[in-house]
Coordinates of C-alpha atoms in Angstrom, one line a residue:
L122 CA 233.9 -92.2 -22.7
I123 CA 237.4 -90.1 -23.1
V124 CA 237.6 -85.8 -23.4
D125 CA 240.6 -84.3 -24.2
E126 CA 241.7 -81.5 -24.0
T127 CA 240.9 -80.4 -27.3
A128 CA 237.8 -81.8 -27.2
D129 CA 234.3 -79.9 -28.6
L130 CA 233.2 -79.9 -24.5
Q131 CA 229.5 -78.7 -25.4
A132 CA 228.5 -82.0 -28.2
A133 CA 231.0 -83.9 -25.7
A134 CA 228.9 -83.3 -22.5
A135 CA 225.6 -83.6 -24.7
D136 CA 226.6 -87.3 -25.8
A137 CA 228.1 -88.6 -22.4
V138 CA 224.0 -87.4 -20.8
R139 CA 222.4 -88.7 -23.9
S140 CA 224.4 -92.2 -23.5
A141 CA 224.6 -92.2 -19.2
Y142 CA 221.1 -92.2 -19.3
G143 CA 219.5 -93.7 -22.1
F144 CA 217.5 -96.3 -21.4
Q145 CA 218.0 -95.3 -17.8
G146 CA 221.4 -96.5 -18.1
Q147 CA 220.4 -100.6 -18.5
K148 CA 222.4 -100.8 -21.7
C149 CA 225.6 -102.1 -22.3
S150 CA 226.5 -99.4 -24.8
A151 CA 226.2 -96.6 -22.0
C152 CA 228.1 -94.2 -21.0
S153 CA 229.1 -96.1 -17.5
R154 CA 232.7 -94.0 -17.0
L155 CA 233.8 -90.5 -17.4
I156 CA 237.8 -90.2 -18.3
L157 CA 238.7 -86.7 -18.5
V158 CA 242.1 -84.6 -19.1
D159 CA 242.8 -82.3 -16.3
E160 CA 242.9 -79.0 -18.3
I161 CA 239.0 -79.0 -19.1
H162 CA 237.5 -80.8 -16.4
D163 CA 235.3 -78.0 -14.5
E164 CA 234.0 -77.3 -17.7
L165 CA 232.7 -80.0 -19.0
V166 CA 231.8 -81.4 -15.3
R167 CA 229.8 -78.0 -14.6
R168 CA 228.0 -78.6 -18.3
I169 CA 227.4 -82.2 -17.5
V170 CA 225.8 -81.8 -13.9
E171 CA 223.8 -78.8 -15.6
L172 CA 222.3 -81.1 -18.5
T173 CA 221.4 -84.1 -15.5
S174 CA 220.1 -81.4 -13.7
E175 CA 217.5 -80.5 -16.5
L176 CA 216.3 -84.5 -16.7
V177 CA 212.5 -85.4 -16.0
V178 CA 212.5 -88.2 -13.6
C179 CA 208.9 -89.5 -13.3
D180 CA 206.2 -91.9 -14.8
P181 CA 207.4 -93.0 -18.8
A182 CA 203.5 -92.6 -20.0
R183 CA 204.4 -89.3 -19.7
R184 CA 205.3 -87.2 -22.9
D185 CA 208.1 -84.8 -20.5
T186 CA 210.0 -88.1 -18.9
D187 CA 213.7 -88.3 -19.9
L188 CA 214.0 -91.5 -17.6
G189 CA 211.4 -94.0 -15.9
P190 CA 212.1 -96.9 -13.6
L191 CA 214.7 -99.5 -13.8
T192 CA 213.5 -102.7 -14.8
T193 CA 213.6 -104.0 -11.3
R194 CA 214.4 -103.4 -7.1
G195 CA 217.4 -106.1 -7.8
Q196 CA 218.5 -103.6 -10.6
R197 CA 218.0 -100.6 -8.2
D198 CA 219.7 -101.7 -5.9
I199 CA 222.8 -102.5 -7.7
V200 CA 223.0 -98.9 -8.8
A201 CA 222.2 -97.6 -5.3
A202 CA 225.2 -100.0 -3.7
H203 CA 227.6 -99.0 -6.6
V204 CA 226.6 -95.4 -5.4
A205 CA 226.8 -95.8 -1.9
D206 CA 230.1 -97.5 -2.0
A207 CA 231.9 -95.0 -4.0
I208 CA 230.4 -91.9 -1.7
A209 CA 232.0 -93.9 1.3
R210 CA 235.2 -93.9 -0.6
G211 CA 235.5 -90.6 -1.1
A212 CA 233.3 -89.9 -4.4
K213 CA 231.8 -86.4 -4.3
V214 CA 228.1 -86.5 -5.6
L215 CA 227.2 -83.7 -7.9
T216 CA 224.1 -84.4 -8.5
G217 CA 221.9 -87.4 -8.2
G218 CA 222.9 -90.1 -5.4
E219 CA 220.0 -90.8 -3.6
M220 CA 217.0 -93.2 -3.4
P221 CA 213.5 -91.4 -3.9
D222 CA 210.9 -92.2 -1.7
G223 CA 207.5 -93.5 -3.4
T224 CA 206.5 -96.4 -5.6
G225 CA 208.7 -97.6 -8.7
F226 CA 212.1 -98.3 -9.1
F227 CA 213.0 -95.0 -9.6
Y228 CA 216.6 -93.4 -9.3
P229 CA 218.3 -90.4 -9.7
P230 CA 220.8 -89.7 -13.0
T231 CA 223.4 -88.9 -10.7
V232 CA 227.1 -87.6 -11.5
L233 CA 229.6 -88.5 -8.7
L234 CA 233.2 -87.1 -9.1
A235 CA 236.4 -88.6 -8.3
P236 CA 235.0 -92.6 -7.0
P237 CA 238.5 -94.5 -6.5
E238 CA 239.5 -96.4 -9.7
D239 CA 238.9 -99.7 -7.8
S240 CA 235.4 -99.1 -6.3
S241 CA 232.4 -100.9 -7.5
I242 CA 231.0 -98.5 -9.5
M243 CA 234.2 -98.2 -12.0
C244 CA 235.3 -101.9 -12.2
E245 CA 232.1 -103.6 -12.3
E246 CA 228.9 -102.8 -14.7
T247 CA 226.5 -100.5 -13.2
L248 CA 223.7 -100.3 -15.6
G249 CA 221.6 -97.7 -14.4
P250 CA 221.7 -93.9 -14.8
V251 CA 224.8 -92.6 -12.8
I252 CA 228.2 -90.7 -14.5
P253 CA 231.1 -91.5 -12.6
V254 CA 233.5 -88.6 -13.7
V255 CA 237.7 -89.3 -13.1
V256 CA 240.0 -86.9 -13.8
V257 CA 243.6 -88.0 -15.3
E258 CA 246.9 -86.4 -16.4
S259 CA 247.0 -86.8 -20.0
T260 CA 245.4 -89.5 -22.5
E261 CA 247.7 -92.0 -21.6
R262 CA 247.0 -92.2 -18.8
A263 CA 242.5 -92.4 -19.8
I264 CA 243.2 -95.0 -21.7
L265 CA 245.0 -97.4 -19.0
L266 CA 242.1 -96.8 -16.8
A267 CA 239.3 -97.3 -19.5
N268 CA 240.9 -101.4 -20.2
D269 CA 241.2 -101.4 -16.7
C270 CA 237.9 -102.8 -15.8
D271 CA 236.4 -106.8 -17.3
Y272 CA 234.0 -105.1 -19.4
A273 CA 234.2 -103.1 -22.7
L274 CA 231.9 -103.2 -25.0
T275 CA 232.0 -99.8 -26.8
A276 CA 234.7 -96.7 -26.2
S277 CA 234.4 -93.2 -27.3
G278 CA 237.1 -90.8 -27.4
W279 CA 236.2 -86.9 -27.7
T280 CA 239.4 -84.8 -29.8
K281 CA 240.1 -82.7 -32.2
S282 CA 243.4 -83.6 -32.8
A283 CA 244.2 -87.0 -35.5
D284 CA 247.2 -88.2 -33.6
V285 CA 244.8 -89.2 -30.5
A286 CA 242.1 -90.2 -32.1
G287 CA 244.5 -92.7 -33.5
R288 CA 246.2 -93.2 -30.3
L289 CA 242.7 -93.8 -28.7
M290 CA 241.6 -96.2 -31.5
Q291 CA 244.6 -98.5 -31.0
G292 CA 244.6 -98.8 -27.7
L293 CA 241.0 -98.6 -26.2
Q294 CA 240.6 -102.5 -26.3
A295 CA 236.7 -102.2 -27.2
G296 CA 234.5 -104.2 -29.2
V297 CA 233.7 -100.4 -30.9
V298 CA 235.6 -97.5 -30.7
T299 CA 234.0 -94.3 -31.5
I300 CA 235.5 -90.5 -32.2
N301 CA 233.5 -87.3 -31.5
D302 CA 230.2 -89.5 -30.7
V303 CA 228.9 -92.2 -28.6
L304 CA 226.6 -94.0 -31.3
Y305 CA 227.3 -97.3 -33.9

C-alpha cells in the first residue's frame, strides 16, 4: 500500500489497518507493506498506531473481538521470526511486537517503522497482523520498492492526483491495483 502526500490520510489509515489485520493478516491480499512518501509519514503513522492500539485481541467467539489467534503455531512462529528479524536489524516497534503469554496462537497487531528493505518482513510473505512502514522520498521510489518482492497479488495506491494514480496503475507489478481503496 503506497500513500502519497495528496492522499486522504484518515481513509488511508483506516483501510491500511482494516486490510492488514482482517483475518489476522492471514490473507494473500492483506496490506503487508506500507510505503509512505516522506511529507505525510508522521501524521499517518500516528493514526495507524492509534487505530491499531484500539484493536481487541481475544477469543473470536466474543462479539468485541477484532483479532483472534493465528491458524497454527507454525504461522505464529513465522510472524514472530519476521518481526524479531526486523527489530534486530533496526526497525522500531511502535506497538505490539511481542508474543503474548497464554494459550492459543495469538499475536498482537504490530506496527514496525523502518524495517530494512532486505529484511524478511519486507521480502517474504508474513501472513500475520503486522504493518511494516517504510518512508521514501518519492512516488517513483515507492513503486520501485513495492515491485522489489516475489509476491504481488494486490497493491493499493492512495492519492488525489490523477497523474500519480496513473503512474501507480502502470508501474505497480501486481495482479490487482486499486486506487484509494483496498478492496477489489
